[in-house]
C-alpha cells in the first residue's frame, strides 16, 4: 500500500519519463535519418539502457492506493504508468467507481498500434476492450473479477488517431458479471464487445 501523496509523487517522476520512451518508440518507427545517425542514436540508447539496469526491481507485484484500494498497475499494457507500450488509457468512472459500472476513456492509438495501413491492429482493439470491460465489471479494479469470455464484433476498421472506449455492466448473475462495451473513432463505433467476468473462488467469501 502507498499513500495518495506518494502515488502522486511517483506519477510526477515516471509519467514524463514514460512519455519520453513512448515518443522514442514513435520516432524510431518514423525516422528517415541516415545510417550514421541511426548508429549514433543506437549507441546513445544502449548507453541509457545500461544506466537504467544498474538498479532494478525484480518483483512485479501490484501496489494499491491506500486511500482508494485501486491497484497501481505500473506494468499494465493498457494503462501502465511505467509501460511505454500502453497508449495509455486514463479511465473515468461516471459518478465514481461503483456507479453502475459505466466508464470511459479517450486516448490516441497512433502508428505504433497499426495493423492494416492507417488502421489500428485488431488485437490492440481487443486489448483495449478487455481492459475497460474489466474496469467496469470489477468496480474500478477494486474487486477481483477475471475475464471468462469476451466476444468482439468488428464493424469496420478503427482509424489511427483519437479513439473512445466505453463499458458498462449489463447484468450480474451470481459470481458472473456481464459487461458490454464499444470502441469508437471519429466516425463512430468500430468494435462492440460482450464479456463475462468471473469472481474467483478465493474472493467469494
Short mmCIF file of C-alpha atoms in Angstrom, two decimals:
data_model
loop_
_atom_site.label_atom_id
_atom_site.label_comp_id
_atom_site.label_asym_id
_atom_site.label_seq_id
_atom_site.Cartn_x
_atom_site.Cartn_y
_atom_site.Cartn_z
CA UNK A 1 0.00 0.00 0.00
CA UNK A 2 1.17 3.54 -0.72
CA UNK A 3 -0.50 6.83 0.13
CA UNK A 4 -2.18 9.03 -2.42
CA UNK A 5 0.54 11.66 -1.87
CA UNK A 6 3.28 9.12 -2.59
CA UNK A 7 1.44 7.92 -5.68
CA UNK A 8 1.21 11.49 -6.99
CA UNK A 9 4.94 11.94 -6.35
CA UNK A 10 5.71 8.80 -8.34
CA UNK A 11 3.41 9.92 -11.16
CA UNK A 12 5.33 13.19 -11.38
CA UNK A 13 8.58 11.22 -11.78
CA UNK A 14 7.56 8.35 -14.04
CA UNK A 15 4.80 9.75 -16.27
CA UNK A 16 7.08 12.19 -18.18
CA UNK A 17 9.83 9.55 -18.33
CA UNK A 18 7.44 7.01 -19.87
CA UNK A 19 6.12 9.64 -22.27
CA UNK A 20 9.70 10.22 -23.43
CA UNK A 21 10.17 6.49 -24.09
CA UNK A 22 6.81 6.45 -25.89
CA UNK A 23 7.97 9.30 -28.15
CA UNK A 24 11.18 7.37 -28.80
CA UNK A 25 9.17 4.37 -30.00
CA UNK A 26 7.18 6.55 -32.38
CA UNK A 27 10.33 8.35 -33.58
CA UNK A 28 12.06 5.01 -34.19
CA UNK A 29 9.21 3.93 -36.46
CA UNK A 30 9.00 7.20 -38.40
CA UNK A 31 12.65 8.26 -38.70
CA UNK A 32 14.32 8.69 -42.06
CA UNK A 33 17.78 9.75 -40.87
CA UNK A 34 20.94 8.31 -42.40
CA UNK A 35 22.80 5.20 -41.27
CA UNK A 36 25.43 7.12 -39.33
CA UNK A 37 22.76 8.92 -37.30
CA UNK A 38 20.97 5.61 -36.65
CA UNK A 39 24.21 4.10 -35.33
CA UNK A 40 24.83 7.14 -33.13
CA UNK A 41 21.29 7.02 -31.74
CA UNK A 42 21.56 3.27 -31.10
CA UNK A 43 24.74 3.79 -29.08
CA UNK A 44 23.08 6.53 -27.05
CA UNK A 45 20.02 4.37 -26.36
CA UNK A 46 22.18 1.42 -25.34
CA UNK A 47 24.15 3.70 -23.02
CA UNK A 48 20.99 4.95 -21.31
CA UNK A 49 19.72 1.38 -21.01
CA UNK A 50 22.92 0.30 -19.28
CA UNK A 51 22.47 3.12 -16.76
CA UNK A 52 18.86 2.16 -16.06
CA UNK A 53 19.55 -1.53 -15.47
CA UNK A 54 22.14 -0.84 -12.77
CA UNK A 55 19.27 -0.81 -10.24
CA UNK A 56 16.26 -3.00 -10.98
CA UNK A 57 13.17 -4.26 -9.17
CA UNK A 58 12.53 -7.90 -9.93
CA UNK A 59 9.11 -8.08 -8.29
CA UNK A 60 6.04 -7.45 -10.46
CA UNK A 61 3.62 -7.34 -7.53
CA UNK A 62 0.99 -4.64 -7.83
CA UNK A 63 0.83 -1.89 -5.22
CA UNK A 64 -2.50 -0.46 -4.09
CA UNK A 65 -3.51 3.07 -3.27
CA UNK A 66 -4.11 3.12 0.50
CA UNK A 67 -6.93 5.68 0.10
CA UNK A 68 -8.90 4.10 -2.76
CA UNK A 69 -7.80 0.45 -2.78
CA UNK A 70 -7.22 0.72 -6.52
CA UNK A 71 -4.21 -1.22 -7.82
CA UNK A 72 -1.38 0.84 -9.27
CA UNK A 73 -0.75 -1.26 -12.34
CA UNK A 74 2.54 0.26 -13.45
CA UNK A 75 3.28 -2.53 -15.95
CA UNK A 76 -0.21 -2.94 -17.47
CA UNK A 77 -0.06 -2.75 -21.31
CA UNK A 78 -3.30 -0.73 -21.44
CA UNK A 79 -2.90 1.75 -18.57
CA UNK A 80 0.59 1.22 -17.09
CA UNK A 81 2.20 4.48 -15.99
CA UNK A 82 5.65 2.94 -16.46
CA UNK A 83 4.88 0.92 -19.58
CA UNK A 84 5.61 2.84 -22.78
CA UNK A 85 3.66 0.38 -24.95
CA UNK A 86 0.46 1.41 -23.14
CA UNK A 87 -1.50 4.12 -25.06
CA UNK A 88 -2.17 4.90 -22.10
CA UNK A 89 -5.88 4.80 -21.22
CA UNK A 90 -6.99 7.11 -18.43
CA UNK A 91 -10.22 5.55 -17.18
CA UNK A 92 -13.07 7.77 -15.99
CA UNK A 93 -15.92 6.32 -13.94
CA UNK A 94 -19.25 8.10 -14.27
CA UNK A 95 -20.33 9.09 -10.79
CA UNK A 96 -17.22 7.35 -9.43
CA UNK A 97 -16.28 3.68 -9.36
CA UNK A 98 -19.29 1.56 -8.46
CA UNK A 99 -21.88 3.87 -10.04
CA UNK A 100 -23.41 1.24 -12.30
CA UNK A 101 -20.03 0.21 -13.63
CA UNK A 102 -20.11 2.69 -16.53
CA UNK A 103 -16.70 4.03 -17.52
CA UNK A 104 -14.93 5.54 -20.50
CA UNK A 105 -11.54 6.66 -21.80
CA UNK A 106 -10.40 8.91 -24.63
CA UNK A 107 -6.85 8.48 -25.93
CA UNK A 108 -4.68 8.11 -29.03
CA UNK A 109 -3.90 4.95 -30.96
CA UNK A 110 -1.27 6.04 -33.44
CA UNK A 111 1.30 4.43 -35.71
CA UNK A 112 2.84 2.09 -33.07
CA UNK A 113 -0.54 0.30 -32.94
CA UNK A 114 -1.02 -0.08 -36.70
CA UNK A 115 -2.42 -3.21 -38.30
CA UNK A 116 -3.65 -2.59 -41.85
CA UNK A 117 -2.27 0.69 -43.23
CA UNK A 118 -3.93 3.62 -41.48
CA UNK A 119 -5.91 1.38 -39.13
CA UNK A 120 -5.43 0.10 -35.60
CA UNK A 121 -4.44 -3.56 -35.22
CA UNK A 122 -7.45 -5.69 -34.24
CA UNK A 123 -5.54 -7.24 -31.36
CA UNK A 124 -4.97 -3.78 -29.87
CA UNK A 125 -8.72 -3.11 -30.11
CA UNK A 126 -9.28 -6.36 -28.22
CA UNK A 127 -6.75 -5.38 -25.54
CA UNK A 128 -8.44 -2.02 -25.02
CA UNK A 129 -11.92 -3.50 -24.75
CA UNK A 130 -10.88 -6.38 -22.49
CA UNK A 131 -9.34 -3.88 -20.12
CA UNK A 132 -12.17 -1.39 -20.00
CA UNK A 133 -14.83 -4.10 -19.65
CA UNK A 134 -12.77 -5.46 -16.76
CA UNK A 135 -12.66 -1.98 -15.21
CA UNK A 136 -16.44 -1.88 -15.36
CA UNK A 137 -17.03 -5.40 -14.03
CA UNK A 138 -14.55 -5.08 -11.17
CA UNK A 139 -15.76 -1.77 -9.74
CA UNK A 140 -12.70 0.11 -10.94
CA UNK A 141 -10.35 -2.85 -10.37
CA UNK A 142 -11.15 -2.81 -6.63
CA UNK A 143 -12.97 -6.17 -6.68
CA UNK A 144 -11.36 -9.24 -8.26
CA UNK A 145 -13.10 -10.30 -11.47
CA UNK A 146 -11.23 -12.15 -14.21
CA UNK A 147 -12.16 -12.44 -17.87
CA UNK A 148 -14.08 -15.64 -18.53
CA UNK A 149 -15.03 -14.99 -22.13
CA UNK A 150 -15.04 -11.93 -24.36
CA UNK A 151 -16.75 -11.67 -27.75
CA UNK A 152 -15.81 -8.95 -30.22
CA UNK A 153 -17.69 -7.74 -33.30
CA UNK A 154 -15.52 -5.73 -35.65
CA UNK A 155 -17.95 -3.47 -37.52
CA UNK A 156 -15.20 -1.80 -39.58
CA UNK A 157 -11.58 -0.76 -39.26
CA UNK A 158 -10.63 1.64 -36.47
CA UNK A 159 -8.80 4.67 -37.85
CA UNK A 160 -5.50 5.62 -36.22
CA UNK A 161 -5.79 8.70 -34.04
CA UNK A 162 -8.21 9.73 -31.29
CA UNK A 163 -10.49 6.94 -30.06
CA UNK A 164 -13.03 6.49 -27.28
CA UNK A 165 -13.65 3.27 -25.33
CA UNK A 166 -16.75 2.80 -23.18
CA UNK A 167 -18.03 -0.02 -20.98
CA UNK A 168 -20.90 -0.72 -18.64
CA UNK A 169 -22.38 -3.57 -16.61
CA UNK A 170 -25.25 -5.31 -18.39
CA UNK A 171 -26.22 -7.62 -15.51
CA UNK A 172 -24.87 -9.69 -12.62
CA UNK A 173 -25.69 -13.36 -12.11
CA UNK A 174 -24.05 -14.83 -9.00
CA UNK A 175 -20.28 -14.86 -9.45
CA UNK A 176 -20.61 -13.74 -13.08
CA UNK A 177 -20.72 -10.11 -14.18
CA UNK A 178 -21.80 -9.45 -17.75
CA UNK A 179 -20.29 -6.31 -19.26
CA UNK A 180 -20.65 -4.63 -22.62
CA UNK A 181 -18.61 -2.00 -24.38
CA UNK A 182 -17.62 -0.22 -27.57
CA UNK A 183 -14.60 1.29 -29.25
CA UNK A 184 -15.17 4.31 -31.48
CA UNK A 185 -13.12 6.54 -33.76
CA UNK A 186 -14.09 9.96 -35.13
CA UNK A 187 -16.73 8.38 -37.39
CA UNK A 188 -18.50 6.29 -34.75
CA UNK A 189 -18.45 2.80 -33.27
CA UNK A 190 -15.95 0.39 -34.83
CA UNK A 191 -15.95 -2.56 -32.39
CA UNK A 192 -18.58 -3.92 -30.00
CA UNK A 193 -17.73 -6.25 -27.13
CA UNK A 194 -19.53 -8.52 -24.67
CA UNK A 195 -17.65 -10.09 -21.77
CA UNK A 196 -18.31 -12.40 -18.85
CA UNK A 197 -16.14 -11.71 -15.82
CA UNK A 198 -15.85 -14.25 -13.01
CA UNK A 199 -15.28 -13.60 -9.32
CA UNK A 200 -12.56 -16.13 -8.35
CA UNK A 201 -13.28 -18.75 -5.72
CA UNK A 202 -10.88 -17.21 -3.20
CA UNK A 203 -12.83 -13.93 -3.30
CA UNK A 204 -16.32 -15.34 -2.85
CA UNK A 205 -16.39 -15.08 0.94
#
